[in-house]
Amino acid sequence: MGVTTAFRKYQELVRKAEDLDSLDCALCRITQDVGCDYYAVSHHIDWGSGLPQAFRLINYPDPWIDFYDRNGFVGRDFVHRASGRTQNPFLWREAAELIEYSTYDERFLDLARRHGIYDGFTVPSNVPGEFLGSCTFATAPGHPLDEDGLILARLIAPEVFAAARRLVGLTEVMACINSPLLTARQRECLLWMMAGKTDWETGIILSIAEETVRRHISDAGKRLGAQSRPLLAFLACRSGVISYPEVPFGSYTRNRV
């Protein structure tokens, strides 16, 4: 079966999943076809926190899962740390190109291998306003990653994560959060506010009156349900209306003609 045919087959399968159990079953079949032994599709959170709309589908060996959770490796796991630095899929051995990889990470990987997890391939899934997450396929010792299988893994991973989001209700939650869109001018004023500019400075930058800036920010607050400017900045990023890289950094000088 070709990669495209396999992708279409599994795309339909995961989109038809009616609950996490059926998606889990689909993942078992997908993992075999990509030439791997294990999968881990999850948000990167402390699983003792009981946060709503978070999910984890995983078939790693139970002793490793227990050891991992008991020792609080979330946040320290080099795979999770690397996932937070990119949207591009990566082999575990490429993680050192994304993060500061230390002897601690070498020991962590050695521990995983002792528990039967040898090598892996991770596809980050970082949706604005949500917990960071990823979809990983891994192999047991003596079972190298299959290059053709990784092509299928790369294609199907976003579909799997999207299905999980749908099944736990995140799609509807984010739709509600994202519904009060801001106007272009409201976004501009909000961006400069978040960059630390006063209303007067923002007015100079945008060539509008200080009172107009104040009104745009006030209207943005009403649309996002924020009663204060700090809360407005938080909700704008939380909802994905504004992303951190958009916020101007450093001083601003108007172009002179």
XYZ file of C-alpha atoms in Angstrom:
257
model
C 0.000 0.000 0.000
C 1.399 3.425 -0.957
C 1.832 6.254 1.525
C -0.990 8.315 -0.005
C -3.425 5.406 0.046
C -2.507 4.552 3.636
C -2.897 8.184 4.684
C -6.370 8.449 3.134
C -7.431 5.228 4.817
C -6.284 6.313 8.267
C -7.475 9.874 7.800
C -10.996 8.556 7.303
C -10.603 6.183 10.240
C -9.538 8.832 12.753
C -12.121 11.330 11.525
C -14.846 8.761 12.133
C -13.645 7.963 15.665
C -16.555 8.385 18.071
C -14.562 8.315 21.318
C -10.998 8.176 22.604
C -11.124 4.376 22.844
C -11.834 4.016 19.127
C -9.126 6.569 18.356
C -6.773 4.536 20.550
C -7.562 1.444 18.474
C -6.890 3.393 15.276
C -3.537 4.493 16.697
C -2.549 0.880 17.268
C -3.106 0.123 13.572
C -1.377 3.313 12.453
C 1.645 2.609 14.639
C 2.108 -0.795 13.054
C 1.900 0.684 9.547
C 4.485 3.379 10.278
C 6.850 0.641 11.417
C 6.870 1.528 15.108
C 5.996 -0.153 18.390
C 4.728 2.716 20.531
C 2.727 5.914 20.281
C 2.115 8.856 22.593
C -0.415 11.526 21.653
C -0.874 14.022 24.441
C -0.813 17.488 25.894
C 2.335 18.253 27.867
C 0.840 18.710 31.326
C 1.062 17.225 34.797
C -1.421 14.367 34.639
C -2.200 14.626 38.331
C -3.727 18.071 37.811
C -7.013 16.855 36.311
C -7.222 19.683 33.790
C -10.322 19.546 31.566
C -10.110 19.007 27.813
C -6.565 17.618 28.106
C -5.846 14.168 26.719
C -3.203 11.478 26.591
C -3.270 8.378 24.417
C -0.211 6.242 25.030
C 0.865 2.608 24.822
C 4.356 2.884 26.303
C 5.241 0.081 28.765
C 3.298 0.565 32.008
C 6.437 0.571 34.199
C 7.822 3.490 32.166
C 4.559 5.442 32.356
C 4.417 4.931 36.134
C 8.063 5.898 36.549
C 7.652 8.935 34.269
C 4.576 10.258 36.100
C 5.862 9.484 39.585
C 9.064 11.434 38.952
C 7.383 14.371 37.234
C 9.284 14.270 33.961
C 6.721 16.494 32.217
C 8.439 19.790 31.515
C 11.881 18.174 31.798
C 11.420 15.600 29.047
C 13.726 16.662 26.191
C 11.112 15.584 23.616
C 8.522 17.914 25.142
C 11.022 20.740 25.443
C 12.044 20.391 21.803
C 8.376 20.245 20.738
C 7.808 23.621 22.343
C 10.497 25.165 20.145
C 9.215 24.146 16.729
C 6.214 23.180 14.644
C 8.321 20.893 12.484
C 8.556 17.125 13.041
C 11.899 15.873 14.351
C 13.773 12.693 15.133
C 14.760 12.383 18.767
C 18.410 12.522 17.797
C 17.741 15.938 16.236
C 16.434 17.427 19.503
C 19.875 18.790 20.360
C 19.508 21.183 17.408
C 16.418 22.716 19.049
C 17.274 22.819 22.748
C 20.238 22.758 25.082
C 20.797 19.014 25.276
C 22.657 17.941 28.403
C 23.993 14.849 30.153
C 20.711 14.860 32.082
C 18.875 14.285 28.784
C 21.283 11.481 27.890
C 20.493 9.795 31.200
C 16.773 10.295 30.598
C 17.001 8.604 27.191
C 19.072 5.814 28.703
C 16.338 5.233 31.294
C 13.707 5.099 28.537
C 15.776 2.515 26.665
C 16.052 0.389 29.782
C 12.250 0.391 29.835
C 12.070 -0.730 26.195
C 11.776 2.573 24.308
C 14.739 3.057 21.990
C 14.169 5.699 19.306
C 11.395 8.015 18.209
C 9.901 10.571 15.855
C 7.792 13.459 17.161
C 5.327 15.767 15.433
C 4.596 18.875 17.579
C 1.043 20.143 17.838
C 1.106 23.605 19.382
C -2.312 25.208 18.946
C -2.487 28.903 20.016
C -4.272 29.260 23.336
C -3.980 25.577 24.285
C -1.577 23.369 26.180
C 1.481 22.383 24.162
C 1.206 18.890 22.724
C 2.714 16.344 20.355
C 2.225 13.067 18.546
C 5.122 10.633 18.903
C 5.880 7.252 17.358
C 8.676 5.219 18.931
C 10.443 1.900 18.488
C 11.748 -0.837 20.771
C 15.462 -1.770 20.921
C 16.617 -3.547 17.768
C 13.811 -2.025 15.717
C 15.082 0.960 13.679
C 12.759 3.670 12.437
C 11.445 3.133 8.913
C 11.942 6.108 6.576
C 8.820 5.414 4.505
C 6.844 4.902 7.684
C 7.948 8.293 8.976
C 6.406 9.952 5.917
C 3.052 8.432 6.854
C 3.601 9.379 10.516
C 4.248 12.984 9.543
C 1.061 13.138 7.465
C -1.302 11.399 9.860
C -0.124 12.914 13.181
C -2.011 16.247 12.765
C -5.180 14.301 11.880
C -4.846 12.190 15.031
C -4.322 15.227 17.240
C -7.247 17.045 15.627
C -9.491 14.027 16.245
C -8.473 13.904 19.907
C -9.192 17.635 20.287
C -12.622 17.112 18.783
C -13.424 14.149 21.024
C -12.616 15.980 24.267
C -14.516 19.097 23.194
C -11.570 21.418 22.595
C -12.754 22.343 19.117
C -15.994 23.775 20.490
C -14.249 25.482 23.413
C -11.765 27.256 21.171
C -14.497 28.226 18.704
C -16.302 30.012 21.523
C -13.124 31.704 22.713
C -12.136 32.827 19.228
C -15.584 34.118 18.228
C -15.210 37.772 19.376
C -12.735 38.815 16.660
C -11.130 42.236 16.840
C -11.056 44.815 14.098
C -7.748 45.528 12.383
C -7.375 48.860 14.223
C -8.226 47.289 17.585
C -5.514 44.680 17.001
C -2.968 47.370 16.106
C -3.702 49.377 19.243
C -3.626 46.253 21.376
C -0.283 45.155 19.920
C 1.347 48.484 20.766
C -0.238 48.458 24.220
C 1.273 45.016 24.816
C 4.620 46.390 23.614
C 4.499 48.873 26.501
C 3.432 51.970 24.595
C 1.124 54.555 26.148
C -2.069 55.593 24.373
C -0.350 58.827 23.350
C 2.668 56.971 21.913
C 0.412 54.527 20.086
C -1.520 57.441 18.619
C 1.708 58.972 17.311
C 2.795 55.653 15.795
C -0.573 55.012 14.122
C -1.297 58.686 13.314
C -4.576 58.712 15.235
C -5.796 60.620 18.297
C -4.925 59.422 21.816
C -8.636 59.232 22.648
C -9.216 57.058 19.573
C -6.545 54.634 20.786
C -8.188 54.531 24.205
C -11.563 53.784 22.616
C -10.188 50.987 20.426
C -8.552 49.305 23.413
C -11.724 49.682 25.456
C -13.795 48.134 22.655
C -11.311 45.272 22.358
C -11.691 44.649 26.074
C -15.473 44.465 25.734
C -15.226 41.994 22.860
C -12.866 39.713 24.785
C -14.591 40.121 28.137
C -11.652 41.821 29.878
C -12.132 44.437 32.600
C -8.476 45.471 32.759
C -5.600 45.890 30.326
C -3.439 43.113 31.809
C -6.369 40.721 31.504
C -7.014 41.950 27.970
C -3.427 41.156 26.969
C -3.684 37.714 28.532
C -7.011 36.856 26.881
C -5.848 38.120 23.495
C -2.935 35.662 23.563
C -4.940 32.916 25.265
C -7.562 33.016 22.526
C -5.082 33.178 19.668
C -6.316 36.612 18.545
C -2.723 37.792 18.962
C 0.440 35.701 19.004
C 3.549 36.635 20.969
C 5.790 37.067 17.890
C 3.428 39.757 16.581
C 4.062 42.031 19.553
C 6.583 44.735 18.534
C 9.887 44.467 20.350
C 12.271 47.309 21.086
C 11.966 50.991 20.344
C 9.951 52.371 17.467
C 10.970 55.294 15.304
C 8.625 56.744 12.747
C 9.960 56.828 9.216
C 10.782 60.378 8.165
C 10.053 61.529 4.653
